[in-house]
Amino acid sequence: MFGAIPDPLRIKYHGNIHRVVSDLSTIFIKKTFVVTDGIVGMEGKGPIYGNPVVMNALVFSNSMFCNDLVACKLMKIKPESVKHLQYVGNYLPMAEKSYKLKEHINLDTIAKKFKPSKKNIYVFLEGKLMQQPWAIKIIYSKWFQTHVSYKLRNILKFLRGGSYDWYIKNDDKVEKE
C-alpha cells in the first residue's frame, strides 16, 4: 500500500510507515484485492538483504487484514507483533474471525518460522535521517543523486549490509525444511 501514495518523495512518510500503511488499509478497506507472492520469501536482514525461504505459497484475499493474518501464520509471527496490525486493532478481531481458507489447506503444514528482520546501525541512522524533510530534499535532488549517491552506490550497498540480488539463482542451494 505504501507504493500507492502518489507523492514521488513518499520517503518522507517512511518514519511513520506503520501508521501510514494501516491508514491506507482502512481507507481502501472495501476497494482492495490482495495478491501475496509467497513463492520465495525472505528472512533476516530485511527488507532487501535477507536470506531466501522457499514457501511455494500464493495468498489471494479481498481483505488486507485477513491477508496479513494469513501471512503471519505462514511465517509463524504473532500478528500483535506487527506494528501496522497493532494500529488497526479494532479491525483485527473481525478479520481473524472472518477469513476462510480452502478446505484442503492446513497452514501449519506449510508454515515456517522466519528469522526477524534486523537493521544494522547504518540502516538505522539512514532511517532517522530520512525523517528530516530537509535531508529528503537534498538527498533526492537530481544534483545529489548524480554527483554523490551514484558515485557512492557500492559503498552505500556495503554499508546497508549487502546486495539487492537476494533472489535464488539456479545454481544456489536452498535448504528445504
Short mmCIF file of N, CA and C in Angstrom, two decimals:
data_model
loop_
_atom_site.label_atom_id
_atom_site.label_comp_id
_atom_site.label_asym_id
_atom_site.label_seq_id
_atom_site.Cartn_x
_atom_site.Cartn_y
_atom_site.Cartn_z
N MET A 1 0.82 -1.21 0.00
CA MET A 1 0.00 0.00 0.00
C MET A 1 0.86 1.26 0.00
N PHE A 2 2.07 1.15 0.56
CA PHE A 2 2.93 2.33 0.63
C PHE A 2 3.23 2.86 -0.77
N GLY A 3 3.38 1.95 -1.73
CA GLY A 3 3.64 2.35 -3.10
C GLY A 3 2.47 3.05 -3.77
N ALA A 4 1.29 2.99 -3.17
CA ALA A 4 0.10 3.63 -3.74
C ALA A 4 0.07 5.14 -3.47
N ILE A 5 0.93 5.63 -2.61
CA ILE A 5 0.97 7.06 -2.32
C ILE A 5 1.50 7.78 -3.56
N PRO A 6 0.76 8.75 -4.11
CA PRO A 6 1.14 9.37 -5.37
C PRO A 6 2.27 10.40 -5.27
N ASP A 7 2.88 10.56 -4.13
CA ASP A 7 3.95 11.54 -3.94
C ASP A 7 5.29 10.89 -4.31
N PRO A 8 6.02 11.45 -5.30
CA PRO A 8 7.31 10.84 -5.67
C PRO A 8 8.34 10.87 -4.53
N LEU A 9 8.12 11.75 -3.57
CA LEU A 9 9.01 11.79 -2.40
C LEU A 9 8.32 11.17 -1.18
N ARG A 10 7.62 10.06 -1.40
CA ARG A 10 6.89 9.42 -0.29
C ARG A 10 7.83 8.90 0.80
N ILE A 11 9.12 8.94 0.53
CA ILE A 11 10.10 8.55 1.55
C ILE A 11 9.89 9.37 2.83
N LYS A 12 9.34 10.60 2.68
CA LYS A 12 9.13 11.45 3.86
C LYS A 12 8.10 10.85 4.82
N TYR A 13 7.29 9.90 4.34
CA TYR A 13 6.32 9.23 5.20
C TYR A 13 6.89 7.97 5.83
N HIS A 14 8.11 7.63 5.46
CA HIS A 14 8.71 6.38 5.93
C HIS A 14 8.89 6.32 7.44
N GLY A 15 9.09 7.47 8.06
CA GLY A 15 9.24 7.49 9.52
C GLY A 15 8.00 7.00 10.25
N ASN A 16 6.85 7.10 9.61
CA ASN A 16 5.59 6.62 10.17
C ASN A 16 4.99 5.53 9.30
N ILE A 17 5.81 4.71 8.69
CA ILE A 17 5.34 3.76 7.68
C ILE A 17 4.25 2.83 8.22
N HIS A 18 4.35 2.43 9.46
CA HIS A 18 3.36 1.50 10.02
C HIS A 18 1.99 2.17 10.15
N ARG A 19 1.98 3.41 10.58
CA ARG A 19 0.73 4.17 10.69
C ARG A 19 0.17 4.46 9.29
N VAL A 20 1.04 4.83 8.37
CA VAL A 20 0.60 5.15 7.00
C VAL A 20 -0.02 3.91 6.35
N VAL A 21 0.61 2.76 6.48
CA VAL A 21 0.08 1.53 5.88
C VAL A 21 -1.26 1.17 6.51
N SER A 22 -1.37 1.31 7.83
CA SER A 22 -2.65 0.98 8.47
C SER A 22 -3.74 1.97 8.04
N ASP A 23 -3.39 3.25 7.91
CA ASP A 23 -4.37 4.25 7.46
C ASP A 23 -4.82 3.97 6.03
N LEU A 24 -3.88 3.68 5.15
CA LEU A 24 -4.24 3.36 3.76
C LEU A 24 -5.12 2.12 3.70
N SER A 25 -4.81 1.15 4.54
CA SER A 25 -5.59 -0.09 4.55
C SER A 25 -7.02 0.15 5.00
N THR A 26 -7.21 1.06 5.95
CA THR A 26 -8.58 1.34 6.40
C THR A 26 -9.34 2.22 5.40
N ILE A 27 -8.62 3.09 4.70
CA ILE A 27 -9.26 3.94 3.69
C ILE A 27 -9.79 3.09 2.54
N PHE A 28 -8.98 2.13 2.10
CA PHE A 28 -9.33 1.33 0.93
C PHE A 28 -9.90 -0.04 1.30
N ILE A 29 -10.45 -0.17 2.50
CA ILE A 29 -10.87 -1.48 3.02
C ILE A 29 -11.87 -2.19 2.10
N LYS A 30 -12.73 -1.47 1.42
CA LYS A 30 -13.74 -2.11 0.57
C LYS A 30 -13.36 -2.11 -0.91
N LYS A 31 -12.17 -1.63 -1.23
CA LYS A 31 -11.78 -1.49 -2.63
C LYS A 31 -10.47 -2.21 -2.93
N THR A 32 -10.23 -3.31 -2.27
CA THR A 32 -8.94 -3.96 -2.48
C THR A 32 -9.09 -5.43 -2.83
N PHE A 33 -8.11 -5.91 -3.52
CA PHE A 33 -7.91 -7.34 -3.72
C PHE A 33 -6.41 -7.53 -3.58
N VAL A 34 -6.00 -8.37 -2.67
CA VAL A 34 -4.59 -8.52 -2.33
C VAL A 34 -4.06 -9.83 -2.89
N VAL A 35 -2.91 -9.75 -3.54
CA VAL A 35 -2.20 -10.93 -4.00
C VAL A 35 -0.83 -10.91 -3.33
N THR A 36 -0.54 -11.94 -2.57
CA THR A 36 0.75 -12.04 -1.92
C THR A 36 1.56 -13.13 -2.59
N ASP A 37 2.70 -12.74 -3.13
CA ASP A 37 3.62 -13.71 -3.74
C ASP A 37 4.48 -14.27 -2.62
N GLY A 38 4.15 -15.47 -2.19
CA GLY A 38 4.91 -16.14 -1.15
C GLY A 38 5.65 -17.34 -1.69
N ILE A 39 5.97 -17.31 -2.98
CA ILE A 39 6.70 -18.44 -3.57
C ILE A 39 8.08 -18.52 -2.94
N VAL A 40 8.78 -17.39 -2.91
CA VAL A 40 10.05 -17.30 -2.19
C VAL A 40 9.93 -16.09 -1.27
N GLY A 41 10.06 -16.33 0.02
CA GLY A 41 10.02 -15.24 0.99
C GLY A 41 11.44 -14.82 1.36
N MET A 42 11.54 -13.95 2.34
CA MET A 42 12.85 -13.50 2.79
C MET A 42 12.82 -13.35 4.30
N GLU A 43 13.90 -13.78 4.92
CA GLU A 43 14.03 -13.62 6.36
C GLU A 43 15.36 -12.97 6.68
N GLY A 44 15.47 -12.47 7.90
CA GLY A 44 16.74 -11.90 8.35
C GLY A 44 16.90 -10.45 8.00
N LYS A 45 17.96 -10.11 7.30
CA LYS A 45 18.32 -8.72 7.03
C LYS A 45 17.38 -8.07 6.03
N GLY A 46 16.17 -7.79 6.47
CA GLY A 46 15.20 -7.16 5.59
C GLY A 46 15.32 -5.66 5.60
N PRO A 47 14.69 -5.02 4.69
CA PRO A 47 13.79 -5.60 3.71
C PRO A 47 14.43 -5.97 2.38
N ILE A 48 15.75 -5.90 2.27
CA ILE A 48 16.38 -6.16 0.97
C ILE A 48 17.44 -7.25 1.04
N TYR A 49 18.13 -7.37 2.13
CA TYR A 49 19.35 -8.19 2.15
C TYR A 49 19.22 -9.52 2.88
N GLY A 50 18.04 -10.01 3.05
CA GLY A 50 17.84 -11.23 3.81
C GLY A 50 18.13 -12.49 3.04
N ASN A 51 17.80 -13.60 3.65
CA ASN A 51 18.01 -14.91 3.05
C ASN A 51 16.68 -15.43 2.49
N PRO A 52 16.74 -16.04 1.29
CA PRO A 52 15.51 -16.56 0.70
C PRO A 52 14.99 -17.78 1.44
N VAL A 53 13.66 -17.89 1.50
CA VAL A 53 12.99 -19.04 2.10
C VAL A 53 11.93 -19.50 1.10
N VAL A 54 12.08 -20.73 0.62
CA VAL A 54 11.11 -21.27 -0.33
C VAL A 54 9.84 -21.63 0.43
N MET A 55 8.73 -21.00 0.03
CA MET A 55 7.44 -21.26 0.66
C MET A 55 6.44 -21.90 -0.32
N ASN A 56 6.58 -21.57 -1.59
CA ASN A 56 5.65 -22.06 -2.62
C ASN A 56 4.20 -21.77 -2.24
N ALA A 57 3.94 -20.54 -1.82
CA ALA A 57 2.59 -20.15 -1.41
C ALA A 57 2.17 -18.89 -2.14
N LEU A 58 0.91 -18.85 -2.51
CA LEU A 58 0.26 -17.65 -3.03
C LEU A 58 -0.97 -17.42 -2.18
N VAL A 59 -1.19 -16.16 -1.80
CA VAL A 59 -2.35 -15.82 -0.98
C VAL A 59 -3.16 -14.78 -1.74
N PHE A 60 -4.46 -15.03 -1.87
CA PHE A 60 -5.38 -14.10 -2.52
C PHE A 60 -6.46 -13.74 -1.51
N SER A 61 -6.76 -12.45 -1.41
CA SER A 61 -7.74 -12.04 -0.42
C SER A 61 -8.40 -10.73 -0.83
N ASN A 62 -9.63 -10.54 -0.39
CA ASN A 62 -10.28 -9.23 -0.58
C ASN A 62 -10.20 -8.41 0.70
N SER A 63 -9.36 -8.85 1.63
CA SER A 63 -9.15 -8.13 2.89
C SER A 63 -7.66 -8.05 3.19
N MET A 64 -7.16 -6.83 3.31
CA MET A 64 -5.75 -6.66 3.64
C MET A 64 -5.43 -7.23 5.01
N PHE A 65 -6.36 -7.09 5.93
CA PHE A 65 -6.14 -7.57 7.29
C PHE A 65 -6.08 -9.09 7.31
N CYS A 66 -7.03 -9.73 6.65
CA CYS A 66 -7.03 -11.20 6.60
C CYS A 66 -5.78 -11.71 5.90
N ASN A 67 -5.40 -11.04 4.83
CA ASN A 67 -4.19 -11.41 4.11
C ASN A 67 -2.97 -11.36 5.03
N ASP A 68 -2.85 -10.28 5.78
CA ASP A 68 -1.70 -10.14 6.67
C ASP A 68 -1.73 -11.14 7.82
N LEU A 69 -2.92 -11.49 8.28
CA LEU A 69 -3.03 -12.51 9.32
C LEU A 69 -2.58 -13.87 8.80
N VAL A 70 -2.98 -14.21 7.59
CA VAL A 70 -2.55 -15.47 7.00
C VAL A 70 -1.04 -15.46 6.78
N ALA A 71 -0.50 -14.34 6.29
CA ALA A 71 0.95 -14.22 6.10
C ALA A 71 1.68 -14.41 7.43
N CYS A 72 1.16 -13.83 8.50
CA CYS A 72 1.76 -14.01 9.83
C CYS A 72 1.77 -15.49 10.21
N LYS A 73 0.67 -16.16 9.97
CA LYS A 73 0.58 -17.59 10.30
C LYS A 73 1.58 -18.40 9.48
N LEU A 74 1.74 -18.05 8.19
CA LEU A 74 2.68 -18.76 7.34
C LEU A 74 4.13 -18.58 7.81
N MET A 75 4.43 -17.41 8.38
CA MET A 75 5.79 -17.13 8.85
C MET A 75 5.95 -17.35 10.35
N LYS A 76 4.91 -17.86 10.98
CA LYS A 76 4.91 -18.10 12.43
C LYS A 76 5.28 -16.85 13.22
N ILE A 77 4.63 -15.76 12.84
CA ILE A 77 4.81 -14.47 13.51
C ILE A 77 3.51 -14.13 14.22
N LYS A 78 3.59 -13.65 15.44
CA LYS A 78 2.39 -13.24 16.16
C LYS A 78 1.85 -11.95 15.54
N PRO A 79 0.59 -11.95 15.08
CA PRO A 79 0.04 -10.75 14.44
C PRO A 79 0.15 -9.50 15.32
N GLU A 80 0.02 -9.67 16.63
CA GLU A 80 0.09 -8.50 17.52
C GLU A 80 1.49 -7.89 17.58
N SER A 81 2.49 -8.58 17.03
CA SER A 81 3.85 -8.03 16.99
C SER A 81 4.11 -7.23 15.72
N VAL A 82 3.17 -7.21 14.79
CA VAL A 82 3.31 -6.48 13.53
C VAL A 82 2.73 -5.08 13.74
N LYS A 83 3.57 -4.07 13.61
CA LYS A 83 3.18 -2.71 14.00
C LYS A 83 1.96 -2.18 13.25
N HIS A 84 1.88 -2.36 11.94
CA HIS A 84 0.72 -1.80 11.24
C HIS A 84 -0.55 -2.53 11.63
N LEU A 85 -0.45 -3.78 12.04
CA LEU A 85 -1.63 -4.50 12.52
C LEU A 85 -2.03 -4.03 13.93
N GLN A 86 -1.08 -3.57 14.71
CA GLN A 86 -1.39 -3.01 16.04
C GLN A 86 -2.28 -1.78 15.89
N TYR A 87 -2.01 -0.97 14.87
CA TYR A 87 -2.79 0.26 14.66
C TYR A 87 -4.22 -0.01 14.21
N VAL A 88 -4.47 -1.16 13.64
CA VAL A 88 -5.82 -1.48 13.18
C VAL A 88 -6.46 -2.49 14.11
N GLY A 89 -6.12 -2.39 15.37
CA GLY A 89 -6.56 -3.34 16.37
C GLY A 89 -8.05 -3.61 16.39
N ASN A 90 -8.88 -2.60 16.17
CA ASN A 90 -10.33 -2.84 16.21
C ASN A 90 -10.81 -3.64 15.00
N TYR A 91 -10.03 -3.68 13.92
CA TYR A 91 -10.40 -4.49 12.77
C TYR A 91 -9.90 -5.93 12.90
N LEU A 92 -8.85 -6.12 13.67
CA LEU A 92 -8.24 -7.44 13.75
C LEU A 92 -9.16 -8.54 14.27
N PRO A 93 -9.87 -8.33 15.38
CA PRO A 93 -10.76 -9.41 15.83
C PRO A 93 -11.77 -9.81 14.77
N MET A 94 -12.30 -8.82 14.05
CA MET A 94 -13.26 -9.09 12.99
C MET A 94 -12.58 -9.89 11.86
N ALA A 95 -11.38 -9.49 11.48
CA ALA A 95 -10.66 -10.17 10.40
C ALA A 95 -10.27 -11.59 10.80
N GLU A 96 -9.81 -11.77 12.05
CA GLU A 96 -9.41 -13.10 12.50
C GLU A 96 -10.58 -14.08 12.46
N LYS A 97 -11.77 -13.59 12.73
CA LYS A 97 -12.95 -14.46 12.73
C LYS A 97 -13.52 -14.68 11.34
N SER A 98 -13.19 -13.79 10.41
CA SER A 98 -13.89 -13.83 9.14
C SER A 98 -13.16 -14.53 8.00
N TYR A 99 -11.86 -14.76 8.12
CA TYR A 99 -11.20 -15.34 6.95
C TYR A 99 -11.44 -16.84 6.88
N LYS A 100 -11.51 -17.31 5.64
CA LYS A 100 -11.71 -18.74 5.39
C LYS A 100 -10.65 -19.20 4.42
N LEU A 101 -10.14 -20.38 4.64
CA LEU A 101 -9.16 -20.98 3.75
C LEU A 101 -9.83 -22.10 2.97
N LYS A 102 -9.23 -22.45 1.84
CA LYS A 102 -9.72 -23.62 1.13
C LYS A 102 -9.60 -24.81 2.08
N GLU A 103 -10.55 -25.68 2.02
CA GLU A 103 -10.62 -26.78 2.99
C GLU A 103 -9.38 -27.66 3.01
N HIS A 104 -8.75 -27.85 1.88
CA HIS A 104 -7.61 -28.77 1.82
C HIS A 104 -6.29 -28.14 2.26
N ILE A 105 -6.32 -26.89 2.66
CA ILE A 105 -5.08 -26.21 3.06
C ILE A 105 -4.98 -26.15 4.58
N ASN A 106 -3.89 -26.64 5.08
CA ASN A 106 -3.60 -26.55 6.51
C ASN A 106 -2.34 -25.69 6.64
N LEU A 107 -2.49 -24.48 7.13
CA LEU A 107 -1.36 -23.56 7.23
C LEU A 107 -0.21 -24.12 8.05
N ASP A 108 -0.52 -24.92 9.06
CA ASP A 108 0.53 -25.48 9.91
C ASP A 108 1.47 -26.39 9.14
N THR A 109 0.98 -27.03 8.07
CA THR A 109 1.84 -27.96 7.32
C THR A 109 2.84 -27.23 6.42
N ILE A 110 2.54 -25.98 6.05
CA ILE A 110 3.47 -25.25 5.19
C ILE A 110 4.15 -24.08 5.89
N ALA A 111 3.71 -23.75 7.09
CA ALA A 111 4.29 -22.62 7.82
C ALA A 111 5.74 -22.90 8.21
N LYS A 112 6.55 -21.85 8.18
CA LYS A 112 7.95 -21.94 8.57
C LYS A 112 8.27 -20.77 9.47
N LYS A 113 9.07 -21.01 10.48
CA LYS A 113 9.48 -19.96 11.40
C LYS A 113 10.51 -19.07 10.70
N PHE A 114 10.15 -17.81 10.49
CA PHE A 114 11.06 -16.86 9.85
C PHE A 114 11.90 -16.15 10.90
N LYS A 115 13.17 -15.90 10.57
CA LYS A 115 14.02 -15.07 11.42
C LYS A 115 13.57 -13.62 11.24
N PRO A 116 13.47 -12.88 12.33
CA PRO A 116 13.03 -11.48 12.20
C PRO A 116 14.04 -10.61 11.47
N SER A 117 13.53 -9.54 10.90
CA SER A 117 14.38 -8.57 10.22
C SER A 117 15.16 -7.77 11.25
N LYS A 118 16.40 -7.51 10.94
CA LYS A 118 17.24 -6.69 11.83
C LYS A 118 17.91 -5.60 11.02
N LYS A 119 17.98 -4.41 11.58
CA LYS A 119 18.64 -3.29 10.92
C LYS A 119 20.03 -3.12 11.50
N ASN A 120 21.02 -2.91 10.62
CA ASN A 120 22.33 -2.57 11.13
C ASN A 120 22.34 -1.08 11.49
N ILE A 121 23.41 -0.62 12.08
CA ILE A 121 23.47 0.76 12.57
C ILE A 121 23.36 1.77 11.43
N TYR A 122 23.94 1.46 10.27
CA TYR A 122 23.85 2.39 9.14
C TYR A 122 22.40 2.54 8.68
N VAL A 123 21.70 1.42 8.53
CA VAL A 123 20.30 1.46 8.09
C VAL A 123 19.45 2.20 9.12
N PHE A 124 19.72 1.99 10.40
CA PHE A 124 19.00 2.68 11.46
C PHE A 124 19.20 4.20 11.35
N LEU A 125 20.47 4.62 11.21
CA LEU A 125 20.77 6.06 11.11
C LEU A 125 20.22 6.65 9.82
N GLU A 126 20.29 5.90 8.73
CA GLU A 126 19.73 6.35 7.46
C GLU A 126 18.22 6.58 7.60
N GLY A 127 17.55 5.69 8.32
CA GLY A 127 16.12 5.84 8.56
C GLY A 127 15.81 7.09 9.36
N LYS A 128 16.63 7.39 10.36
CA LYS A 128 16.43 8.62 11.15
C LYS A 128 16.63 9.86 10.29
N LEU A 129 17.66 9.82 9.43
CA LEU A 129 17.92 10.95 8.54
C LEU A 129 16.75 11.17 7.58
N MET A 130 16.16 10.09 7.10
CA MET A 130 15.05 10.19 6.15
C MET A 130 13.78 10.74 6.77
N GLN A 131 13.78 10.93 8.08
CA GLN A 131 12.63 11.55 8.75
C GLN A 131 12.73 13.07 8.72
N GLN A 132 13.85 13.59 8.22
CA GLN A 132 14.06 15.03 8.18
C GLN A 132 13.72 15.57 6.79
N PRO A 133 12.72 16.45 6.67
CA PRO A 133 12.33 16.97 5.35
C PRO A 133 13.48 17.63 4.59
N TRP A 134 14.37 18.34 5.27
CA TRP A 134 15.48 18.99 4.59
C TRP A 134 16.42 17.96 3.99
N ALA A 135 16.61 16.83 4.68
CA ALA A 135 17.51 15.78 4.18
C ALA A 135 16.93 15.12 2.94
N ILE A 136 15.63 14.91 2.94
CA ILE A 136 14.98 14.29 1.78
C ILE A 136 15.13 15.17 0.55
N LYS A 137 14.94 16.48 0.72
CA LYS A 137 15.07 17.40 -0.41
C LYS A 137 16.48 17.36 -0.98
N ILE A 138 17.47 17.30 -0.11
CA ILE A 138 18.87 17.28 -0.57
C ILE A 138 19.20 15.93 -1.21
N ILE A 139 18.93 14.85 -0.50
CA ILE A 139 19.32 13.52 -0.96
C ILE A 139 18.63 13.12 -2.26
N TYR A 140 17.38 13.56 -2.45
CA TYR A 140 16.66 13.20 -3.66
C TYR A 140 16.70 14.27 -4.75
N SER A 141 17.56 15.25 -4.55
CA SER A 141 17.74 16.25 -5.61
C SER A 141 18.53 15.61 -6.75
N LYS A 142 18.28 16.05 -7.96
CA LYS A 142 18.98 15.49 -9.13
C LYS A 142 20.49 15.66 -8.99
N TRP A 143 20.94 16.82 -8.52
CA TRP A 143 22.37 17.06 -8.37
C TRP A 143 22.99 16.05 -7.41
N PHE A 144 22.38 15.86 -6.23
CA PHE A 144 22.92 14.95 -5.23
C PHE A 144 22.93 13.52 -5.76
N GLN A 145 21.83 13.12 -6.41
CA GLN A 145 21.75 11.77 -6.96
C GLN A 145 22.86 11.53 -7.99
N THR A 146 23.09 12.51 -8.85
CA THR A 146 24.08 12.38 -9.92
C THR A 146 25.51 12.44 -9.41
N HIS A 147 25.80 13.38 -8.52
CA HIS A 147 27.19 13.63 -8.12
C HIS A 147 27.63 12.93 -6.83
N VAL A 148 26.69 12.46 -6.04
CA VAL A 148 27.06 11.84 -4.76
C VAL A 148 26.54 10.40 -4.68
N SER A 149 25.23 10.25 -4.67
CA SER A 149 24.65 8.92 -4.46
C SER A 149 25.13 7.90 -5.48
N TYR A 150 25.10 8.27 -6.76
CA TYR A 150 25.50 7.32 -7.80
C TYR A 150 26.96 6.91 -7.63
N LYS A 151 27.80 7.86 -7.31
CA LYS A 151 29.24 7.57 -7.17
C LYS A 151 29.54 6.74 -5.93
N LEU A 152 28.69 6.85 -4.93
CA LEU A 152 28.90 6.11 -3.68
C LEU A 152 28.05 4.84 -3.58
N ARG A 153 27.39 4.46 -4.67
CA ARG A 153 26.41 3.37 -4.62
C ARG A 153 27.00 2.06 -4.09
N ASN A 154 28.22 1.71 -4.46
CA ASN A 154 28.81 0.45 -3.98
C ASN A 154 29.15 0.52 -2.49
N ILE A 155 29.61 1.66 -2.04
CA ILE A 155 29.90 1.84 -0.62
C ILE A 155 28.60 1.81 0.18
N LEU A 156 27.58 2.49 -0.33
CA LEU A 156 26.28 2.51 0.35
C LEU A 156 25.67 1.12 0.41
N LYS A 157 25.82 0.36 -0.67
CA LYS A 157 25.31 -1.00 -0.70
C LYS A 157 26.01 -1.84 0.38
N PHE A 158 27.32 -1.66 0.51
CA PHE A 158 28.09 -2.38 1.53
C PHE A 158 27.63 -1.96 2.93
N LEU A 159 27.47 -0.66 3.16
CA LEU A 159 27.06 -0.16 4.48
C LEU A 159 25.66 -0.65 4.85
N ARG A 160 24.79 -0.76 3.86
CA ARG A 160 23.43 -1.24 4.14
C ARG A 160 23.43 -2.73 4.48
N GLY A 161 24.49 -3.42 4.10
CA GLY A 161 24.60 -4.82 4.51
C GLY A 161 24.47 -5.84 3.42
N GLY A 162 24.61 -5.46 2.18
CA GLY A 162 24.55 -6.48 1.15
C GLY A 162 24.18 -5.95 -0.20
N SER A 163 23.66 -6.83 -0.98
CA SER A 163 23.32 -6.55 -2.35
C SER A 163 21.81 -6.59 -2.52
N TYR A 164 21.36 -5.99 -3.60
CA TYR A 164 19.94 -6.07 -3.91
C TYR A 164 19.59 -7.42 -4.52
N ASP A 165 20.56 -8.25 -4.79
CA ASP A 165 20.35 -9.51 -5.51
C ASP A 165 20.21 -10.66 -4.52
N TRP A 166 19.07 -10.77 -3.87
CA TRP A 166 18.88 -11.84 -2.90
C TRP A 166 18.06 -12.98 -3.46
N TYR A 167 17.50 -12.82 -4.64
CA TYR A 167 16.67 -13.87 -5.22
C TYR A 167 17.52 -15.10 -5.53
N ILE A 168 16.88 -16.24 -5.49
CA ILE A 168 17.57 -17.50 -5.72
C ILE A 168 17.96 -17.62 -7.19
N LYS A 169 19.18 -18.02 -7.42
CA LYS A 169 19.65 -18.30 -8.77
C LYS A 169 19.60 -19.81 -8.97
N ASN A 170 19.66 -20.24 -10.19
CA ASN A 170 19.57 -21.66 -10.50
C ASN A 170 20.63 -22.50 -9.79
N ASP A 171 21.82 -21.94 -9.64
CA ASP A 171 22.89 -22.73 -9.03
C ASP A 171 22.94 -22.62 -7.51
N ASP A 172 22.08 -21.79 -6.94
CA ASP A 172 22.04 -21.67 -5.46
C ASP A 172 21.34 -22.87 -4.87
N LYS A 173 21.79 -23.26 -3.71
CA LYS A 173 21.12 -24.35 -2.99
C LYS A 173 20.34 -23.73 -1.86
N VAL A 174 19.09 -24.10 -1.77
CA VAL A 174 18.23 -23.58 -0.71
C VAL A 174 17.84 -24.73 0.18
N GLU A 175 18.06 -24.54 1.45
CA GLU A 175 17.71 -25.57 2.41
C GLU A 175 16.20 -25.64 2.54
N LYS A 176 15.66 -26.82 2.34
CA LYS A 176 14.22 -27.02 2.49
C LYS A 176 13.97 -27.73 3.80
N GLU A 177 12.95 -27.25 4.50
CA GLU A 177 12.64 -27.87 5.79
C GLU A 177 11.64 -28.98 5.60
#
